[in-house]
Amino acid sequence: MRVSYEEMAAQFQRVLMKYGFDEAGAQAAAEIFAQNSLAGVYSHGLNRFPRVVEYLKKGEIDPGVIATCEISLGAFERWDGHRGFGPLNAQRAMDRAVELARQFGIGIVALGNNNHWMRGGTYGWQAADKGCIGICWSNTFPNMPAWGGVDKKIGNNPLILAVPRSNGEHVVIDCAVSQFSYGKIEDCRLKGQTLPVPGGYDTQGNLTCDPAEIEKTWRVLPMGYWKGSGISIALDLIATVLSNGNSVQKIGTFGDEVGLTQIMIAIDPTKGNTVEQTDRIVDEIIADVKTSIPEQEGKEVYYPGELALKSIRENRELGIPVVEEKWNAVLAM
């Protein structure tokens, strides 16, 4: 089953207005969810939407507040999200980081006490659309063991790196520091698919590709084993220090995944290059990657962000694929 982008965004907006958003806020928030599904990231679009509605019902998200700047020191600012709607606060924070980058060459906004930002790649694409390199990450609640442990102590903190191209075909890597995000694991289970490589542990303590088994244990595998574990800890440390916000450990005491900490960094390459110079550098590197010999005959090697662009074109033309169970739940709200 497929649904048009416009219909999906309209249904999201309708529901959000019932739960406290004004019309403009509901439209902006609905577009974020719909754009995530449009780009093929269904785990943080339609599939995540019902969970956000539950948070709104419980009062964990306040749709009436926006993030405010608490400290301003040149190219660096510290913001408080006041536990508002995470994606809109994150958008505002990245917009501000871009403004600072226009002035100083680099802009950093440390956003504490925010809620889940949904798809982190949203803010990488946002920076790149404005001609900036974007670097951003978020912490999470404790949902992954540190390497060598079995109990959940660290987050699968998503990290995003984005490099702009003037034609809009930006290079964007958006990855949790677990092998697979929980959203991706859920998406595979809903589609009846197995993971392409082991993504966590089953109830017997063995590595598995079965998403349902991983959901039973909630024991995902850090990407790169000890490397992913170390990166997770470092990202949490930097974010908490810069924001004076909540660490993964503290978020784990809240009961729900709220009060998260996010870092938005924008760098303006036009301070050193013309747009044409940056395009030439990026195009040359990507062109070389695209000459890779595919592992499987008939397959193609993609650069980061290319599949999202492909999904956007396809889903605009044919409609966005939906899990009927999830879509019907939204229609019934």
mmCIF file of C-alpha atoms in Angstrom:
data_model
loop_
_atom_site.group_PDB
_atom_site.id
_atom_site.type_symbol
_atom_site.label_atom_id
_atom_site.label_comp_id
_atom_site.label_asym_id
_atom_site.label_seq_id
_atom_site.Cartn_x
_atom_site.Cartn_y
_atom_site.Cartn_z
ATOM 1 C CA MET A 1 0.000 0.000 0.000
ATOM 2 C CA ARG A 2 1.233 3.496 -0.872
ATOM 3 C CA VAL A 3 0.089 6.912 0.301
ATOM 4 C CA SER A 4 0.869 10.304 -1.228
ATOM 5 C CA TYR A 5 3.203 12.639 0.637
ATOM 6 C CA GLU A 6 0.468 15.287 0.792
ATOM 7 C CA GLU A 7 -2.078 12.896 2.339
ATOM 8 C CA MET A 8 0.414 11.641 4.899
ATOM 9 C CA ALA A 9 1.429 15.162 5.944
ATOM 10 C CA ALA A 10 -2.227 16.232 6.160
ATOM 11 C CA GLN A 11 -3.144 13.317 8.432
ATOM 12 C CA PHE A 12 -0.149 13.969 10.690
ATOM 13 C CA GLN A 13 -1.098 17.644 10.924
ATOM 14 C CA ARG A 14 -4.719 16.785 11.759
ATOM 15 C CA VAL A 15 -3.659 14.543 14.629
ATOM 16 C CA LEU A 16 -1.038 16.935 16.020
ATOM 17 C CA MET A 17 -3.550 19.789 16.149
ATOM 18 C CA LYS A 18 -5.789 17.576 18.305
ATOM 19 C CA TYR A 19 -2.940 17.218 20.795
ATOM 20 C CA GLY A 20 -2.042 20.837 21.401
ATOM 21 C CA PHE A 21 -0.086 22.094 18.378
ATOM 22 C CA ASP A 22 -1.133 25.332 16.724
ATOM 23 C CA GLU A 23 -1.710 25.151 12.977
ATOM 24 C CA ALA A 24 1.746 26.376 11.947
ATOM 25 C CA GLY A 25 3.564 24.143 14.440
ATOM 26 C CA ALA A 26 1.483 21.125 13.462
ATOM 27 C CA GLN A 27 2.215 21.705 9.776
ATOM 28 C CA ALA A 28 5.966 22.044 10.351
ATOM 29 C CA ALA A 29 6.057 18.961 12.577
ATOM 30 C CA ALA A 30 3.901 16.937 10.175
ATOM 31 C CA GLU A 31 6.234 17.773 7.303
ATOM 32 C CA ILE A 32 9.224 16.443 9.249
ATOM 33 C CA PHE A 33 7.536 13.076 9.822
ATOM 34 C CA ALA A 34 6.265 12.853 6.249
ATOM 35 C CA GLN A 35 9.649 13.840 4.788
ATOM 36 C CA ASN A 36 11.325 11.100 6.814
ATOM 37 C CA SER A 37 9.047 8.496 5.265
ATOM 38 C CA LEU A 38 9.425 10.133 1.838
ATOM 39 C CA ALA A 39 13.200 9.649 2.130
ATOM 40 C CA GLY A 40 12.708 5.974 2.952
ATOM 41 C CA VAL A 41 13.397 6.338 6.686
ATOM 42 C CA TYR A 42 10.043 4.829 7.682
ATOM 43 C CA SER A 43 11.326 3.968 11.151
ATOM 44 C CA HIS A 44 11.412 7.684 12.016
ATOM 45 C CA GLY A 45 8.409 8.738 9.945
ATOM 46 C CA LEU A 46 5.078 6.915 9.990
ATOM 47 C CA ASN A 47 6.330 4.055 12.165
ATOM 48 C CA ARG A 48 7.453 6.422 14.942
ATOM 49 C CA PHE A 49 4.432 8.749 14.806
ATOM 50 C CA PRO A 50 2.082 6.733 17.088
ATOM 51 C CA ARG A 51 4.772 6.638 19.796
ATOM 52 C CA VAL A 52 5.099 10.433 19.695
ATOM 53 C CA VAL A 53 1.328 10.755 20.061
ATOM 54 C CA GLU A 54 1.528 8.593 23.181
ATOM 55 C CA TYR A 55 4.171 10.942 24.603
ATOM 56 C CA LEU A 56 1.872 13.896 23.857
ATOM 57 C CA LYS A 57 -1.009 12.157 25.641
ATOM 58 C CA LYS A 58 1.182 11.530 28.674
ATOM 59 C CA GLY A 59 2.389 15.130 28.774
ATOM 60 C CA GLU A 60 6.016 14.169 28.172
ATOM 61 C CA ILE A 61 6.162 16.589 25.216
ATOM 62 C CA ASP A 62 4.938 20.174 25.580
ATOM 63 C CA PRO A 63 3.983 21.390 22.079
ATOM 64 C CA GLY A 64 3.518 24.944 23.320
ATOM 65 C CA VAL A 65 7.140 25.707 24.255
ATOM 66 C CA ILE A 66 10.206 26.426 22.139
ATOM 67 C CA ALA A 67 13.923 26.266 22.877
ATOM 68 C CA THR A 68 15.584 29.411 24.225
ATOM 69 C CA CYS A 69 19.193 30.609 24.244
ATOM 70 C CA GLU A 70 20.718 30.585 27.730
ATOM 71 C CA ILE A 71 24.358 31.470 26.951
ATOM 72 C CA SER A 72 25.832 33.219 23.886
ATOM 73 C CA LEU A 73 29.619 33.301 23.437
ATOM 74 C CA GLY A 74 30.478 34.285 19.878
ATOM 75 C CA ALA A 75 30.224 31.207 17.665
ATOM 76 C CA PHE A 76 28.939 29.054 20.549
ATOM 77 C CA GLU A 77 25.510 29.088 22.163
ATOM 78 C CA ARG A 78 23.840 26.946 24.828
ATOM 79 C CA TRP A 79 20.087 26.408 24.530
ATOM 80 C CA ASP A 80 17.380 24.889 26.745
ATOM 81 C CA GLY A 81 14.719 22.892 24.907
ATOM 82 C CA HIS A 82 12.263 22.974 27.855
ATOM 83 C CA ARG A 83 11.149 19.466 26.817
ATOM 84 C CA GLY A 84 9.266 20.838 23.856
ATOM 85 C CA PHE A 85 8.751 19.071 20.544
ATOM 86 C CA GLY A 86 12.214 17.748 19.717
ATOM 87 C CA PRO A 87 12.311 18.072 15.918
ATOM 88 C CA LEU A 88 11.154 21.701 15.833
ATOM 89 C CA ASN A 89 13.588 22.689 18.581
ATOM 90 C CA ALA A 90 16.375 20.886 16.712
ATOM 91 C CA GLN A 91 15.463 22.674 13.470
ATOM 92 C CA ARG A 92 15.641 26.053 15.202
ATOM 93 C CA ALA A 93 18.976 25.148 16.779
ATOM 94 C CA MET A 94 20.494 24.129 13.431
ATOM 95 C CA ASP A 95 19.133 27.298 11.814
ATOM 96 C CA ARG A 96 20.933 29.282 14.501
ATOM 97 C CA ALA A 97 24.147 27.288 14.022
ATOM 98 C CA VAL A 98 24.010 28.191 10.311
ATOM 99 C CA GLU A 99 23.508 31.874 11.165
ATOM 100 C CA LEU A 100 26.548 31.758 13.432
ATOM 101 C CA ALA A 101 28.564 30.004 10.718
ATOM 102 C CA ARG A 102 27.696 32.784 8.277
ATOM 103 C CA GLN A 103 29.194 35.246 10.780
ATOM 104 C CA PHE A 104 32.107 33.313 12.276
ATOM 105 C CA GLY A 105 32.760 30.508 9.785
ATOM 106 C CA ILE A 106 31.525 27.948 12.330
ATOM 107 C CA GLY A 107 28.503 27.859 14.599
ATOM 108 C CA ILE A 108 27.793 25.511 17.502
ATOM 109 C CA VAL A 109 24.520 25.221 19.403
ATOM 110 C CA ALA A 110 24.374 22.844 22.369
ATOM 111 C CA LEU A 111 20.714 22.006 22.925
ATOM 112 C CA GLY A 112 19.909 20.456 26.293
ATOM 113 C CA ASN A 113 16.647 19.288 27.858
ATOM 114 C CA ASN A 114 15.084 18.608 24.462
ATOM 115 C CA ASN A 115 13.016 15.629 23.359
ATOM 116 C CA HIS A 116 13.663 13.032 20.650
ATOM 117 C CA TRP A 117 14.573 14.703 17.352
ATOM 118 C CA MET A 118 13.267 11.749 15.264
ATOM 119 C CA ARG A 119 15.578 11.392 12.224
ATOM 120 C CA GLY A 120 18.910 13.046 12.870
ATOM 121 C CA GLY A 121 19.638 13.273 9.156
ATOM 122 C CA THR A 122 16.924 15.933 8.903
ATOM 123 C CA TYR A 123 19.309 18.482 10.392
ATOM 124 C CA GLY A 124 22.277 17.419 8.277
ATOM 125 C CA TRP A 125 20.213 17.901 5.111
ATOM 126 C CA GLN A 126 18.971 21.203 6.563
ATOM 127 C CA ALA A 127 22.511 22.554 6.978
ATOM 128 C CA ALA A 128 23.594 21.288 3.554
ATOM 129 C CA ASP A 129 20.538 22.868 1.874
ATOM 130 C CA LYS A 130 21.864 26.187 3.207
ATOM 131 C CA GLY A 131 25.329 25.526 1.819
ATOM 132 C CA CYS A 132 26.942 24.497 5.108
ATOM 133 C CA ILE A 133 28.742 21.407 6.298
ATOM 134 C CA GLY A 134 26.583 19.979 9.072
ATOM 135 C CA ILE A 135 27.721 17.895 12.034
ATOM 136 C CA CYS A 136 25.213 16.942 14.697
ATOM 137 C CA TRP A 137 24.427 14.240 17.197
ATOM 138 C CA SER A 138 22.060 13.352 19.995
ATOM 139 C CA ASN A 139 22.282 11.162 23.034
ATOM 140 C CA THR A 140 19.546 8.682 23.979
ATOM 141 C CA PHE A 141 18.428 6.720 26.972
ATOM 142 C CA PRO A 142 20.698 3.774 27.918
ATOM 143 C CA ASN A 143 19.855 1.152 25.307
ATOM 144 C CA MET A 144 23.157 -0.583 24.494
ATOM 145 C CA PRO A 145 25.839 -2.359 26.539
ATOM 146 C CA ALA A 146 29.296 -0.833 26.707
ATOM 147 C CA TRP A 147 31.755 -3.183 25.008
ATOM 148 C CA GLY A 148 32.486 -6.114 27.294
ATOM 149 C CA GLY A 149 29.287 -5.599 29.329
ATOM 150 C CA VAL A 150 25.836 -7.147 29.135
ATOM 151 C CA ASP A 151 23.683 -4.491 30.818
ATOM 152 C CA LYS A 152 22.586 -1.322 29.018
ATOM 153 C CA LYS A 153 24.776 1.615 30.052
ATOM 154 C CA ILE A 154 25.325 3.675 26.874
ATOM 155 C CA GLY A 155 23.175 5.066 24.051
ATOM 156 C CA ASN A 156 23.083 4.259 20.356
ATOM 157 C CA ASN A 157 23.682 8.005 19.957
ATOM 158 C CA PRO A 158 23.075 8.978 16.305
ATOM 159 C CA LEU A 159 25.831 10.910 14.517
ATOM 160 C CA ILE A 160 25.270 12.887 11.303
ATOM 161 C CA LEU A 161 27.828 14.355 8.886
ATOM 162 C CA ALA A 162 26.643 16.329 5.856
ATOM 163 C CA VAL A 163 28.576 17.932 2.981
ATOM 164 C CA PRO A 164 26.728 20.314 0.622
ATOM 165 C CA ARG A 165 26.550 20.251 -3.160
ATOM 166 C CA SER A 166 24.977 23.150 -5.005
ATOM 167 C CA ASN A 167 22.749 20.784 -7.033
ATOM 168 C CA GLY A 168 21.093 19.569 -3.815
ATOM 169 C CA GLU A 169 22.519 16.041 -4.102
ATOM 170 C CA HIS A 170 24.308 16.362 -0.788
ATOM 171 C CA VAL A 171 26.507 13.741 0.844
ATOM 172 C CA VAL A 172 24.892 12.846 4.178
ATOM 173 C CA ILE A 173 25.726 10.006 6.539
ATOM 174 C CA ASP A 174 23.195 9.444 9.333
ATOM 175 C CA CYS A 175 23.971 6.554 11.631
ATOM 176 C CA ALA A 176 23.338 5.357 15.129
ATOM 177 C CA VAL A 177 26.474 4.043 16.802
ATOM 178 C CA SER A 178 24.743 0.709 17.176
ATOM 179 C CA GLN A 179 24.972 -1.543 14.122
ATOM 180 C CA PHE A 180 21.256 -0.844 13.558
ATOM 181 C CA SER A 181 18.971 1.666 15.254
ATOM 182 C CA TYR A 182 15.978 0.277 17.134
ATOM 183 C CA GLY A 183 13.775 1.979 14.552
ATOM 184 C CA LYS A 184 15.477 0.040 11.745
ATOM 185 C CA ILE A 185 15.176 -3.200 13.725
ATOM 186 C CA GLU A 186 11.447 -2.583 14.185
ATOM 187 C CA ASP A 187 11.043 -1.722 10.507
ATOM 188 C CA CYS A 188 12.669 -5.015 9.462
ATOM 189 C CA ARG A 189 10.463 -6.990 11.870
ATOM 190 C CA LEU A 190 7.292 -5.309 10.569
ATOM 191 C CA LYS A 191 8.322 -6.158 6.990
ATOM 192 C CA GLY A 192 9.197 -9.754 7.910
ATOM 193 C CA GLN A 193 12.845 -9.213 6.980
ATOM 194 C CA THR A 194 16.042 -10.336 8.670
ATOM 195 C CA LEU A 195 18.956 -7.970 9.167
ATOM 196 C CA PRO A 196 21.714 -8.235 6.519
ATOM 197 C CA VAL A 197 24.382 -8.699 9.227
ATOM 198 C CA PRO A 198 24.130 -9.462 12.969
ATOM 199 C CA GLY A 199 22.683 -6.500 14.839
ATOM 200 C CA GLY A 200 22.432 -7.710 18.420
ATOM 201 C CA TYR A 201 22.046 -10.648 20.760
ATOM 202 C CA ASP A 202 19.290 -13.225 21.205
ATOM 203 C CA THR A 203 18.018 -14.649 24.487
ATOM 204 C CA GLN A 204 20.854 -17.202 24.470
ATOM 205 C CA GLY A 205 23.529 -14.504 24.264
ATOM 206 C CA ASN A 206 24.374 -15.262 20.630
ATOM 207 C CA LEU A 207 24.705 -12.719 17.840
ATOM 208 C CA THR A 208 21.640 -12.775 15.604
ATOM 209 C CA CYS A 209 20.146 -11.257 12.454
ATOM 210 C CA ASP A 210 16.588 -11.836 13.758
ATOM 211 C CA PRO A 211 15.069 -8.432 14.660
ATOM 212 C CA ALA A 212 12.400 -10.006 16.877
ATOM 213 C CA GLU A 213 15.054 -11.757 18.969
ATOM 214 C CA ILE A 214 16.963 -8.502 19.439
ATOM 215 C CA GLU A 215 13.782 -6.754 20.539
ATOM 216 C CA LYS A 216 13.328 -9.416 23.207
ATOM 217 C CA THR A 217 16.741 -8.755 24.746
ATOM 218 C CA TRP A 218 17.081 -5.029 23.913
ATOM 219 C CA ARG A 219 20.762 -5.810 23.559
ATOM 220 C CA VAL A 220 21.978 -4.227 20.324
ATOM 221 C CA LEU A 221 25.501 -4.491 18.991
ATOM 222 C CA PRO A 222 27.745 -1.382 18.920
ATOM 223 C CA MET A 223 28.968 -0.687 15.385
ATOM 224 C CA GLY A 224 32.588 -1.664 15.116
ATOM 225 C CA TYR A 225 32.276 -3.457 18.473
ATOM 226 C CA TRP A 226 34.556 -1.571 20.923
ATOM 227 C CA LYS A 227 34.919 1.363 18.507
ATOM 228 C CA GLY A 228 31.198 2.082 18.448
ATOM 229 C CA SER A 229 31.078 1.748 22.213
ATOM 230 C CA GLY A 230 33.893 4.267 22.641
ATOM 231 C CA ILE A 231 32.365 6.728 20.158
ATOM 232 C CA SER A 232 29.023 6.511 21.990
ATOM 233 C CA ILE A 233 30.624 7.384 25.321
ATOM 234 C CA ALA A 234 32.631 10.270 23.810
ATOM 235 C CA LEU A 235 29.595 11.775 22.060
ATOM 236 C CA ASP A 236 27.610 11.656 25.297
ATOM 237 C CA LEU A 237 30.454 13.276 27.233
ATOM 238 C CA ILE A 238 30.931 16.133 24.744
ATOM 239 C CA ALA A 239 27.193 16.817 24.445
ATOM 240 C CA THR A 240 26.642 16.828 28.206
ATOM 241 C CA VAL A 241 29.651 19.036 28.922
ATOM 242 C CA LEU A 242 28.737 21.622 26.246
ATOM 243 C CA SER A 243 25.029 21.741 27.104
ATOM 244 C CA ASN A 244 25.208 21.127 30.858
ATOM 245 C CA GLY A 245 22.196 18.960 30.033
ATOM 246 C CA ASN A 246 21.253 15.367 30.688
ATOM 247 C CA SER A 247 23.657 12.491 30.136
ATOM 248 C CA VAL A 248 22.607 9.046 28.923
ATOM 249 C CA GLN A 249 22.819 7.816 32.513
ATOM 250 C CA LYS A 250 20.521 10.587 33.795
ATOM 251 C CA ILE A 251 18.035 10.162 30.952
ATOM 252 C CA GLY A 252 17.780 6.528 32.006
ATOM 253 C CA THR A 253 16.267 7.650 35.337
ATOM 254 C CA PHE A 254 13.336 9.495 33.711
ATOM 255 C CA GLY A 255 11.258 6.451 32.775
ATOM 256 C CA ASP A 256 10.724 7.626 29.184
ATOM 257 C CA GLU A 257 13.200 8.831 26.564
ATOM 258 C CA VAL A 258 12.829 12.562 27.250
ATOM 259 C CA GLY A 259 15.115 15.469 28.110
ATOM 260 C CA LEU A 260 17.750 14.525 25.527
ATOM 261 C CA THR A 261 20.889 16.457 24.636
ATOM 262 C CA GLN A 262 21.818 17.435 21.072
ATOM 263 C CA ILE A 263 24.724 19.237 19.411
ATOM 264 C CA MET A 264 24.350 21.224 16.172
ATOM 265 C CA ILE A 265 27.464 22.341 14.302
ATOM 266 C CA ALA A 266 27.481 24.238 11.009
ATOM 267 C CA ILE A 267 30.601 25.179 9.034
ATOM 268 C CA ASP A 268 30.469 27.615 6.108
ATOM 269 C CA PRO A 269 32.865 26.380 3.387
ATOM 270 C CA THR A 270 32.484 29.639 1.441
ATOM 271 C CA LYS A 271 34.748 31.271 4.013
ATOM 272 C CA GLY A 272 37.613 29.464 2.284
ATOM 273 C CA ASN A 273 36.271 28.174 -1.045
ATOM 274 C CA THR A 274 33.934 29.340 -3.754
ATOM 275 C CA VAL A 275 30.831 27.193 -4.174
ATOM 276 C CA GLU A 276 32.341 25.927 -7.427
ATOM 277 C CA GLN A 277 35.553 24.841 -5.682
ATOM 278 C CA THR A 278 33.624 22.907 -3.045
ATOM 279 C CA ASP A 279 31.482 21.280 -5.730
ATOM 280 C CA ARG A 280 34.572 20.244 -7.676
ATOM 281 C CA ILE A 281 36.197 18.670 -4.621
ATOM 282 C CA VAL A 282 33.061 16.766 -3.619
ATOM 283 C CA ASP A 283 32.214 15.703 -7.172
ATOM 284 C CA GLU A 284 35.709 14.324 -7.785
ATOM 285 C CA ILE A 285 35.681 12.237 -4.623
ATOM 286 C CA ILE A 286 32.162 10.925 -5.216
ATOM 287 C CA ALA A 287 32.915 10.147 -8.859
ATOM 288 C CA ASP A 288 35.869 8.034 -7.737
ATOM 289 C CA VAL A 289 33.726 6.153 -5.217
ATOM 290 C CA LYS A 290 31.152 5.478 -7.937
ATOM 291 C CA THR A 291 33.809 3.753 -10.065
ATOM 292 C CA SER A 292 34.056 1.005 -7.401
ATOM 293 C CA ILE A 293 33.738 -2.552 -8.673
ATOM 294 C CA PRO A 294 30.483 -3.876 -7.143
ATOM 295 C CA GLU A 295 30.753 -6.879 -4.850
ATOM 296 C CA GLN A 296 27.769 -8.439 -6.649
ATOM 297 C CA GLU A 297 27.329 -8.309 -10.388
ATOM 298 C CA GLY A 298 24.598 -5.906 -11.440
ATOM 299 C CA LYS A 299 24.655 -4.048 -8.139
ATOM 300 C CA GLU A 300 25.730 -0.461 -7.567
ATOM 301 C CA VAL A 301 27.928 1.236 -4.975
ATOM 302 C CA TYR A 302 26.178 4.229 -3.411
ATOM 303 C CA TYR A 303 27.585 7.279 -1.671
ATOM 304 C CA PRO A 304 26.015 8.370 1.652
ATOM 305 C CA GLY A 305 22.681 10.054 1.002
ATOM 306 C CA GLU A 306 22.245 8.731 -2.537
ATOM 307 C CA LEU A 307 19.656 6.129 -1.546
ATOM 308 C CA ALA A 308 17.616 8.779 0.262
ATOM 309 C CA LEU A 309 17.520 10.878 -2.913
ATOM 310 C CA LYS A 310 16.495 7.808 -4.888
ATOM 311 C CA SER A 311 13.699 7.047 -2.407
ATOM 312 C CA ILE A 312 12.427 10.634 -2.546
ATOM 313 C CA ARG A 313 12.125 10.519 -6.333
ATOM 314 C CA GLU A 314 10.422 7.114 -6.318
ATOM 315 C CA ASN A 315 8.058 7.865 -3.436
ATOM 316 C CA ARG A 316 7.062 11.225 -4.934
ATOM 317 C CA GLU A 317 6.076 9.452 -8.137
ATOM 318 C CA LEU A 318 4.475 6.274 -6.767
ATOM 319 C CA GLY A 319 3.479 7.245 -3.223
ATOM 320 C CA ILE A 320 5.094 6.351 0.084
ATOM 321 C CA PRO A 321 4.987 2.653 1.077
ATOM 322 C CA VAL A 322 3.249 2.208 4.432
ATOM 323 C CA VAL A 323 2.724 -0.595 6.900
ATOM 324 C CA GLU A 324 -1.077 -0.767 6.844
ATOM 325 C CA GLU A 325 -1.256 -1.423 10.591
ATOM 326 C CA LYS A 326 0.626 1.819 11.303
ATOM 327 C CA TRP A 327 -1.262 3.875 8.719
ATOM 328 C CA ASN A 328 -4.666 2.666 9.922
ATOM 329 C CA ALA A 329 -3.651 3.565 13.493
ATOM 330 C CA VAL A 330 -3.000 7.150 12.387
ATOM 331 C CA LEU A 331 -6.285 7.359 10.486
ATOM 332 C CA ALA A 332 -8.113 6.188 13.605
ATOM 333 C CA MET A 333 -6.567 8.805 15.891
#
